[in-house]
Structure formats: structure tokens, C-alpha cells
Amino acid sequence: MNTSKFTSLFKGREVKADKQSHSEEELNLVRDITEKFEAASAAKQDKTRIWNDCIAAYNSDYFKNKNRPEYKSDEISNFIFSTLEVIKPIMVDNDPHIFVLPKTPEGVEVVDKIQDVFDSEWLRAEMKKKLLQGVTVSLQIGTAIYGVFWDGKDENGLGNVRITLINPYNFFPDPMAVDIDSAEYVIYATYKHVNQLKQAFPDKASRLVGSGINRPELVVQGNVSDVSNQVLVLECYMRDYTTVEVEQIDPEDETKTLKVMTRKYPKGRIVTVA
């Protein structure tokens, strides 16, 4: 999905925002992303309940605290866990291999170098470990998500791509989409300590106030009742429909030009670093 990126701090108990210190454009952006998050969150509730049951079954917790007849044994063999643990090593026994093939005779000279780049990148990104983690999650609940992010602090400040396994509970796609490519937006929701955000956004530091966690399902760790100074961060990737005025040759008179409005990013907004 080709998108533009915005980061919004969820307005609620997590952030105490002073309207006087924000521009109308910022407030409208926060409202827009918050509405998208609430719509996606509501649409995802049924799926989340299924995931909870799947994980409970994998961990042998599915039948706990259930009103089972006395004649039924409490000892239940967990064939789900054993089956998945047998399948998992088979799926990750060999690394996926990307074969680079030349399309032209001239490409033969650089095929080996490009192949080395792909192989090196697989090792640098530690994809073998992340593949195992993703396969585990996908076998448990049927869904695994990887995020491709740009880390400007990597490689001594030069920057590099960072691959992150995203917890499906923290991922909120456009509820009207039939697949990821047709989504108008996706949201990655995570809790972060307020000091971490102040360091990342020093110009907004005075406006950031942390609080407790009121959406514990977004936190992987168990008990979050004693966690404070947290902020719910909504990282929203949405399609950019910005239009710009451009000059085009008049099809009826090639000696003249016409000014027309067109999409600034007709194929989506793509950030490329060469």
C-alpha cells in the first residue's frame, strides 16, 4: 500500500491537550485519525474475540473457568499446541530464497552483486528470527503482520530499513477494505512512555502529558494497572489525495499549454532513498 505517513497522539485520558496551543489543522488531523481509529477498532472486535479463543486454546486455557459437567475430566490433551509445534519447524526449516535473474544480456554482469545484496539484507535485518516469530503468530491466530519502517538513526546516522513484527492486536485497517491494497488507511496503535515521545518530538514536549493505560489489549505484557506516564500513539498511514496545478500540452493545439489540476501522488506517496 503506497501511503503518506502521519503520527497522531490520541486525545483522551492519555493526552491532555490545550486547544490554544494547537493549530486548527493539527486539531482536525487528530479528530480525523481518532475517528478512523474508533471505526476500525469497533469493526475489529469480533475478530479480536476469535483471536483470544485461539490463543487460549494454544495455551491450554480455553476450557478454564467454564461450567463443565462433573463427569468430564479436567485433564485435556492439547492437540492444537502439539500440532502447531510440529508444523512450525517444517515451515522455517529453510530460509526463503530470492533469486535474481537478468532480463537483458547486460544484466548478467550485475546479477551476482544484486543477489549478494538481497542475501546480506536478509542477514542484516535478522529475518530468520523474525520469520519464526511471524510463523508462530500466524499459526496461532491466522494473521501475521510485518511493518517496514525507516530508521534514521541506524547505520551511524545514515539510516536504513527496519523490519518489525507487528502485534495484530495493535493493527487497525480500514474496515471497508477487502484487502490491504484497497485500504484507505491503516493504523498502528502502541503505548509509549511520555519521556520517549518528548525526546522524539522536542518541539511538542511541553504539550505532552502521560497517563495510565485504559486499553490493556494493546500492551503485550500482562498486568498494566501500575503503569503510568503512558501515551497512546496512533501511527496512521493514509492515502494522500493532494492535488496540484500542472501545465499540459493542449491535445487540440500542441503549440499551447493548459493548466489542469492533477493528483500530486497518482501512484501513492513513496519515499525513496538512493
mmCIF file of C-alpha atoms in Angstrom:
data_model
loop_
_atom_site.group_PDB
_atom_site.id
_atom_site.type_symbol
_atom_site.label_atom_id
_atom_site.label_comp_id
_atom_site.label_asym_id
_atom_site.label_seq_id
_atom_site.Cartn_x
_atom_site.Cartn_y
_atom_site.Cartn_z
ATOM 1 C CA MET A 1 0.000 0.000 0.000
ATOM 2 C CA ASN A 2 1.558 3.283 -1.083
ATOM 3 C CA THR A 3 0.767 5.840 1.564
ATOM 4 C CA SER A 4 1.703 9.013 3.288
ATOM 5 C CA LYS A 5 2.509 8.900 6.971
ATOM 6 C CA PHE A 6 1.113 10.912 9.842
ATOM 7 C CA THR A 7 1.587 10.455 13.582
ATOM 8 C CA SER A 8 -1.233 11.439 15.919
ATOM 9 C CA LEU A 9 -1.384 11.492 19.690
ATOM 10 C CA PHE A 10 -4.737 10.090 20.749
ATOM 11 C CA LYS A 11 -6.781 12.697 22.600
ATOM 12 C CA GLY A 12 -8.417 11.264 25.665
ATOM 13 C CA ARG A 13 -7.214 10.212 29.079
ATOM 14 C CA GLU A 14 -3.760 9.613 27.647
ATOM 15 C CA VAL A 15 -3.104 13.174 26.489
ATOM 16 C CA LYS A 16 -4.318 16.409 27.989
ATOM 17 C CA ALA A 17 -4.344 18.783 25.040
ATOM 18 C CA ASP A 18 -4.652 22.542 25.271
ATOM 19 C CA LYS A 19 -6.652 23.705 22.261
ATOM 20 C CA GLN A 20 -4.995 27.110 22.434
ATOM 21 C CA SER A 21 -1.571 25.542 21.773
ATOM 22 C CA HIS A 22 -2.581 23.632 18.642
ATOM 23 C CA SER A 23 -3.380 24.919 15.183
ATOM 24 C CA GLU A 24 -6.775 24.182 13.670
ATOM 25 C CA GLU A 25 -5.062 21.990 11.082
ATOM 26 C CA GLU A 26 -3.457 19.881 13.829
ATOM 27 C CA LEU A 27 -6.743 19.524 15.698
ATOM 28 C CA ASN A 28 -8.601 18.497 12.536
ATOM 29 C CA LEU A 29 -5.921 15.896 11.818
ATOM 30 C CA VAL A 30 -6.229 14.472 15.338
ATOM 31 C CA ARG A 31 -10.028 14.333 15.052
ATOM 32 C CA ASP A 32 -9.831 12.632 11.658
ATOM 33 C CA ILE A 33 -7.370 9.966 12.787
ATOM 34 C CA THR A 34 -9.228 9.411 16.060
ATOM 35 C CA GLU A 35 -12.490 8.809 14.177
ATOM 36 C CA LYS A 36 -10.731 6.375 11.850
ATOM 37 C CA PHE A 37 -9.226 4.538 14.825
ATOM 38 C CA GLU A 38 -12.565 4.233 16.615
ATOM 39 C CA ALA A 39 -14.282 2.938 13.460
ATOM 40 C CA ALA A 40 -11.550 0.375 12.784
ATOM 41 C CA SER A 41 -11.463 -0.673 16.445
ATOM 42 C CA ALA A 42 -15.232 -1.274 16.540
ATOM 43 C CA ALA A 43 -15.143 -3.282 13.306
ATOM 44 C CA LYS A 44 -12.328 -5.448 14.652
ATOM 45 C CA GLN A 45 -13.968 -6.561 17.914
ATOM 46 C CA ASP A 46 -15.376 -9.856 16.603
ATOM 47 C CA LYS A 47 -12.022 -10.782 15.095
ATOM 48 C CA THR A 48 -10.268 -9.980 18.373
ATOM 49 C CA ARG A 49 -12.580 -12.314 20.300
ATOM 50 C CA ILE A 50 -11.732 -15.133 17.885
ATOM 51 C CA TRP A 51 -8.015 -14.437 18.349
ATOM 52 C CA ASN A 52 -8.433 -14.577 22.127
ATOM 53 C CA ASP A 53 -10.080 -18.003 21.857
ATOM 54 C CA CYS A 54 -7.338 -19.248 19.523
ATOM 55 C CA ILE A 55 -4.567 -18.153 21.876
ATOM 56 C CA ALA A 56 -6.414 -19.612 24.867
ATOM 57 C CA ALA A 57 -6.681 -22.942 23.043
ATOM 58 C CA TYR A 58 -2.982 -22.880 22.155
ATOM 59 C CA ASN A 59 -2.067 -22.183 25.803
ATOM 60 C CA SER A 60 -4.468 -24.851 27.180
ATOM 61 C CA ASP A 61 -6.629 -22.144 28.781
ATOM 62 C CA TYR A 62 -9.701 -22.435 26.573
ATOM 63 C CA PHE A 63 -11.680 -24.693 28.932
ATOM 64 C CA LYS A 64 -10.606 -22.990 32.153
ATOM 65 C CA ASN A 65 -13.349 -21.323 34.206
ATOM 66 C CA LYS A 66 -16.030 -22.976 32.066
ATOM 67 C CA ASN A 67 -19.022 -24.793 33.518
ATOM 68 C CA ARG A 68 -18.064 -28.318 32.543
ATOM 69 C CA PRO A 69 -20.126 -31.297 33.764
ATOM 70 C CA GLU A 70 -18.624 -33.095 36.762
ATOM 71 C CA TYR A 71 -18.302 -36.354 34.829
ATOM 72 C CA LYS A 72 -15.909 -34.724 32.346
ATOM 73 C CA SER A 73 -12.235 -34.767 33.200
ATOM 74 C CA ASP A 74 -10.373 -31.504 33.738
ATOM 75 C CA GLU A 75 -7.330 -33.024 32.071
ATOM 76 C CA ILE A 76 -7.490 -32.179 28.381
ATOM 77 C CA SER A 77 -4.869 -33.148 25.831
ATOM 78 C CA ASN A 78 -3.838 -30.075 23.872
ATOM 79 C CA PHE A 79 -3.527 -31.364 20.318
ATOM 80 C CA ILE A 80 -3.573 -27.801 18.986
ATOM 81 C CA PHE A 81 -0.317 -26.895 20.704
ATOM 82 C CA SER A 82 1.431 -30.124 19.748
ATOM 83 C CA THR A 83 0.277 -29.926 16.122
ATOM 84 C CA LEU A 84 1.443 -26.338 15.654
ATOM 85 C CA GLU A 85 4.792 -27.061 17.269
ATOM 86 C CA VAL A 86 5.309 -29.902 14.782
ATOM 87 C CA ILE A 87 4.324 -27.774 11.781
ATOM 88 C CA LYS A 88 6.395 -24.726 12.743
ATOM 89 C CA PRO A 89 9.921 -26.151 12.308
ATOM 90 C CA ILE A 90 8.891 -27.665 8.974
ATOM 91 C CA MET A 91 7.792 -24.246 7.707
ATOM 92 C CA VAL A 92 11.006 -22.468 8.734
ATOM 93 C CA ASP A 93 13.473 -25.273 8.068
ATOM 94 C CA ASN A 94 14.910 -23.432 5.057
ATOM 95 C CA ASP A 95 15.160 -19.700 4.510
ATOM 96 C CA PRO A 96 13.075 -18.313 1.641
ATOM 97 C CA HIS A 97 15.434 -17.528 -1.210
ATOM 98 C CA ILE A 98 15.063 -14.628 -3.615
ATOM 99 C CA PHE A 99 16.536 -15.483 -6.995
ATOM 100 C CA VAL A 100 17.724 -12.563 -9.112
ATOM 101 C CA LEU A 101 17.507 -13.211 -12.851
ATOM 102 C CA PRO A 102 18.643 -10.854 -15.635
ATOM 103 C CA LYS A 103 16.088 -9.528 -18.111
ATOM 104 C CA THR A 104 18.724 -8.414 -20.620
ATOM 105 C CA PRO A 105 22.197 -9.686 -21.573
ATOM 106 C CA GLU A 106 23.713 -6.622 -19.932
ATOM 107 C CA GLY A 107 22.133 -7.600 -16.628
ATOM 108 C CA VAL A 108 24.195 -10.775 -16.358
ATOM 109 C CA GLU A 109 27.180 -8.750 -15.173
ATOM 110 C CA VAL A 110 25.414 -7.401 -12.073
ATOM 111 C CA VAL A 111 23.186 -10.348 -11.118
ATOM 112 C CA ASP A 112 25.670 -11.759 -8.611
ATOM 113 C CA LYS A 113 26.117 -8.388 -6.898
ATOM 114 C CA ILE A 114 22.375 -7.854 -6.569
ATOM 115 C CA GLN A 115 21.977 -11.398 -5.268
ATOM 116 C CA ASP A 116 24.623 -10.686 -2.626
ATOM 117 C CA VAL A 117 22.721 -7.552 -1.594
ATOM 118 C CA PHE A 118 19.492 -9.486 -1.059
ATOM 119 C CA ASP A 119 21.257 -12.223 0.902
ATOM 120 C CA SER A 120 23.133 -9.674 3.008
ATOM 121 C CA GLU A 121 19.961 -7.725 3.757
ATOM 122 C CA TRP A 122 18.220 -10.894 4.946
ATOM 123 C CA LEU A 123 21.006 -11.398 7.492
ATOM 124 C CA ARG A 124 21.240 -7.729 8.499
ATOM 125 C CA ALA A 125 17.527 -7.490 9.214
ATOM 126 C CA GLU A 126 17.648 -10.740 11.249
ATOM 127 C CA MET A 127 14.786 -12.068 9.174
ATOM 128 C CA LYS A 128 15.326 -15.722 10.137
ATOM 129 C CA LYS A 129 14.382 -14.945 13.742
ATOM 130 C CA LYS A 130 11.538 -12.650 12.692
ATOM 131 C CA LEU A 131 10.227 -15.244 10.259
ATOM 132 C CA LEU A 132 9.987 -17.797 13.073
ATOM 133 C CA GLN A 133 8.145 -15.269 15.251
ATOM 134 C CA GLY A 134 5.739 -14.420 12.436
ATOM 135 C CA VAL A 135 5.028 -18.056 11.616
ATOM 136 C CA THR A 136 4.266 -18.723 15.291
ATOM 137 C CA VAL A 137 1.711 -15.907 15.425
ATOM 138 C CA SER A 138 0.138 -16.825 12.082
ATOM 139 C CA LEU A 139 -0.309 -20.457 13.142
ATOM 140 C CA GLN A 140 -1.924 -19.344 16.403
ATOM 141 C CA ILE A 141 -4.442 -16.829 15.073
ATOM 142 C CA GLY A 142 -4.134 -16.942 11.288
ATOM 143 C CA THR A 143 -2.593 -13.485 10.929
ATOM 144 C CA ALA A 144 0.951 -12.125 10.994
ATOM 145 C CA ILE A 145 1.951 -8.564 10.099
ATOM 146 C CA TYR A 146 5.348 -7.101 9.310
ATOM 147 C CA GLY A 147 5.997 -3.370 9.228
ATOM 148 C CA VAL A 148 8.720 -1.870 7.048
ATOM 149 C CA PHE A 149 9.945 1.303 8.748
ATOM 150 C CA TRP A 150 12.727 3.760 8.092
ATOM 151 C CA ASP A 151 15.208 4.095 10.971
ATOM 152 C CA GLY A 152 17.127 7.335 10.521
ATOM 153 C CA LYS A 153 19.433 6.551 13.455
ATOM 154 C CA ASP A 154 20.679 3.262 12.029
ATOM 155 C CA GLU A 155 23.991 2.862 10.170
ATOM 156 C CA ASN A 156 25.678 5.681 12.134
ATOM 157 C CA GLY A 157 23.017 8.195 11.190
ATOM 158 C CA LEU A 158 22.837 7.280 7.507
ATOM 159 C CA GLY A 159 19.582 5.409 8.078
ATOM 160 C CA ASN A 160 18.279 2.047 6.958
ATOM 161 C CA VAL A 161 15.136 -0.030 6.664
ATOM 162 C CA ARG A 162 13.909 -1.715 9.852
ATOM 163 C CA ILE A 163 11.580 -4.726 9.703
ATOM 164 C CA THR A 164 9.278 -5.064 12.715
ATOM 165 C CA LEU A 165 6.828 -7.824 13.568
ATOM 166 C CA ILE A 166 3.606 -6.007 14.467
ATOM 167 C CA ASN A 167 1.235 -7.462 17.021
ATOM 168 C CA PRO A 168 -2.092 -7.945 15.156
ATOM 169 C CA TYR A 169 -3.896 -6.580 18.213
ATOM 170 C CA ASN A 170 -2.153 -3.248 17.565
ATOM 171 C CA PHE A 171 -3.042 -3.105 13.871
ATOM 172 C CA PHE A 172 -6.262 -1.429 12.702
ATOM 173 C CA PRO A 173 -7.038 -1.486 8.956
ATOM 174 C CA ASP A 174 -9.764 0.411 7.134
ATOM 175 C CA PRO A 175 -12.941 -1.611 7.901
ATOM 176 C CA MET A 176 -14.278 -1.009 4.375
ATOM 177 C CA ALA A 177 -11.224 -2.532 2.672
ATOM 178 C CA VAL A 178 -11.351 -6.003 1.126
ATOM 179 C CA ASP A 179 -7.554 -6.336 1.265
ATOM 180 C CA ILE A 180 -4.568 -4.272 2.374
ATOM 181 C CA ASP A 181 -4.046 -2.746 -1.081
ATOM 182 C CA SER A 182 -7.573 -1.340 -1.211
ATOM 183 C CA ALA A 183 -7.447 0.188 2.280
ATOM 184 C CA GLU A 184 -7.752 3.953 2.533
ATOM 185 C CA TYR A 185 -5.750 3.833 5.750
ATOM 186 C CA VAL A 186 -4.173 1.555 8.330
ATOM 187 C CA ILE A 187 -3.343 2.475 11.925
ATOM 188 C CA TYR A 188 -0.604 1.113 14.169
ATOM 189 C CA ALA A 189 -1.558 1.816 17.801
ATOM 190 C CA THR A 190 1.023 1.496 20.582
ATOM 191 C CA TYR A 191 1.618 2.847 24.056
ATOM 192 C CA LYS A 192 4.851 4.748 24.591
ATOM 193 C CA HIS A 193 6.307 6.423 27.665
ATOM 194 C CA VAL A 194 5.811 10.180 27.598
ATOM 195 C CA ASN A 195 9.559 10.790 28.003
ATOM 196 C CA GLN A 196 10.250 8.755 24.869
ATOM 197 C CA LEU A 197 7.879 10.976 22.907
ATOM 198 C CA LYS A 198 9.303 14.163 24.373
ATOM 199 C CA GLN A 199 12.729 13.092 23.196
ATOM 200 C CA ALA A 200 11.415 12.246 19.731
ATOM 201 C CA PHE A 201 9.342 15.441 19.411
ATOM 202 C CA PRO A 202 11.119 18.133 21.472
ATOM 203 C CA ASP A 203 9.055 20.937 19.924
ATOM 204 C CA LYS A 204 5.899 19.303 21.362
ATOM 205 C CA ALA A 205 7.419 18.306 24.723
ATOM 206 C CA SER A 206 5.571 20.917 26.779
ATOM 207 C CA ARG A 207 2.219 19.704 25.447
ATOM 208 C CA LEU A 208 2.707 16.012 26.207
ATOM 209 C CA VAL A 209 1.268 14.620 29.431
ATOM 210 C CA GLY A 210 1.175 10.890 30.110
ATOM 211 C CA SER A 211 -1.466 8.934 31.986
ATOM 212 C CA GLY A 212 -2.450 5.356 32.748
ATOM 213 C CA ILE A 213 -3.378 2.647 30.254
ATOM 214 C CA ASN A 214 -7.080 2.179 29.546
ATOM 215 C CA ARG A 215 -6.678 -0.143 26.546
ATOM 216 C CA PRO A 216 -4.633 -3.044 28.008
ATOM 217 C CA GLU A 217 -5.279 -5.199 24.930
ATOM 218 C CA LEU A 218 -2.751 -3.002 23.099
ATOM 219 C CA VAL A 219 0.005 -3.980 25.529
ATOM 220 C CA VAL A 220 1.676 -7.369 25.135
ATOM 221 C CA GLN A 221 2.731 -7.620 28.772
ATOM 222 C CA GLY A 222 0.174 -8.844 31.277
ATOM 223 C CA ASN A 223 -0.757 -6.574 34.189
ATOM 224 C CA VAL A 224 -0.627 -2.892 33.274
ATOM 225 C CA SER A 225 -2.518 -1.477 36.248
ATOM 226 C CA ASP A 226 0.595 0.116 37.750
ATOM 227 C CA VAL A 227 1.963 1.567 34.500
ATOM 228 C CA SER A 228 1.888 5.359 34.366
ATOM 229 C CA ASN A 229 3.096 8.220 32.168
ATOM 230 C CA GLN A 230 1.994 6.416 29.018
ATOM 231 C CA VAL A 231 0.638 7.937 25.807
ATOM 232 C CA LEU A 232 -1.383 6.080 23.199
ATOM 233 C CA VAL A 233 0.256 6.809 19.840
ATOM 234 C CA LEU A 234 -1.723 6.293 16.656
ATOM 235 C CA GLU A 235 0.547 5.971 13.653
ATOM 236 C CA CYS A 236 -1.726 6.362 10.660
ATOM 237 C CA TYR A 237 -0.797 5.587 7.061
ATOM 238 C CA MET A 238 -3.401 7.074 4.737
ATOM 239 C CA ARG A 239 -3.759 7.733 1.051
ATOM 240 C CA ASP A 240 -2.787 11.241 0.015
ATOM 241 C CA TYR A 241 -5.201 12.879 -2.417
ATOM 242 C CA THR A 242 -3.360 16.200 -2.602
ATOM 243 C CA THR A 243 -3.839 17.931 -5.961
ATOM 244 C CA VAL A 244 -1.516 20.364 -7.729
ATOM 245 C CA GLU A 245 -1.818 22.567 -10.791
ATOM 246 C CA VAL A 246 0.360 21.492 -13.718
ATOM 247 C CA GLU A 247 0.806 22.551 -17.311
ATOM 248 C CA GLN A 248 -0.002 20.087 -20.078
ATOM 249 C CA ILE A 249 0.141 20.336 -23.861
ATOM 250 C CA ASP A 250 -3.241 21.129 -25.373
ATOM 251 C CA PRO A 251 -4.248 17.977 -27.312
ATOM 252 C CA GLU A 252 -6.124 20.147 -29.827
ATOM 253 C CA ASP A 253 -3.266 22.602 -30.331
ATOM 254 C CA GLU A 254 0.216 21.371 -29.472
ATOM 255 C CA THR A 255 1.570 24.929 -29.589
ATOM 256 C CA LYS A 256 -0.455 25.776 -26.490
ATOM 257 C CA THR A 257 -0.498 24.535 -22.922
ATOM 258 C CA LEU A 258 -3.334 24.021 -20.482
ATOM 259 C CA LYS A 259 -3.310 24.333 -16.711
ATOM 260 C CA VAL A 260 -5.046 21.376 -15.095
ATOM 261 C CA MET A 261 -5.425 20.015 -11.582
ATOM 262 C CA THR A 262 -3.971 16.560 -11.075
ATOM 263 C CA ARG A 263 -3.085 14.222 -8.230
ATOM 264 C CA LYS A 264 0.291 15.057 -6.713
ATOM 265 C CA TYR A 265 0.889 11.365 -5.993
ATOM 266 C CA PRO A 266 -1.072 9.448 -8.679
ATOM 267 C CA LYS A 267 0.525 6.129 -7.671
ATOM 268 C CA GLY A 268 0.711 6.890 -3.970
ATOM 269 C CA ARG A 269 3.288 8.775 -1.966
ATOM 270 C CA ILE A 270 6.514 6.783 -1.941
ATOM 271 C CA VAL A 271 9.624 7.811 -0.018
ATOM 272 C CA THR A 272 12.761 6.663 -1.823
ATOM 273 C CA VAL A 273 16.295 6.973 -0.500
ATOM 274 C CA ALA A 274 19.086 6.336 -3.010
#
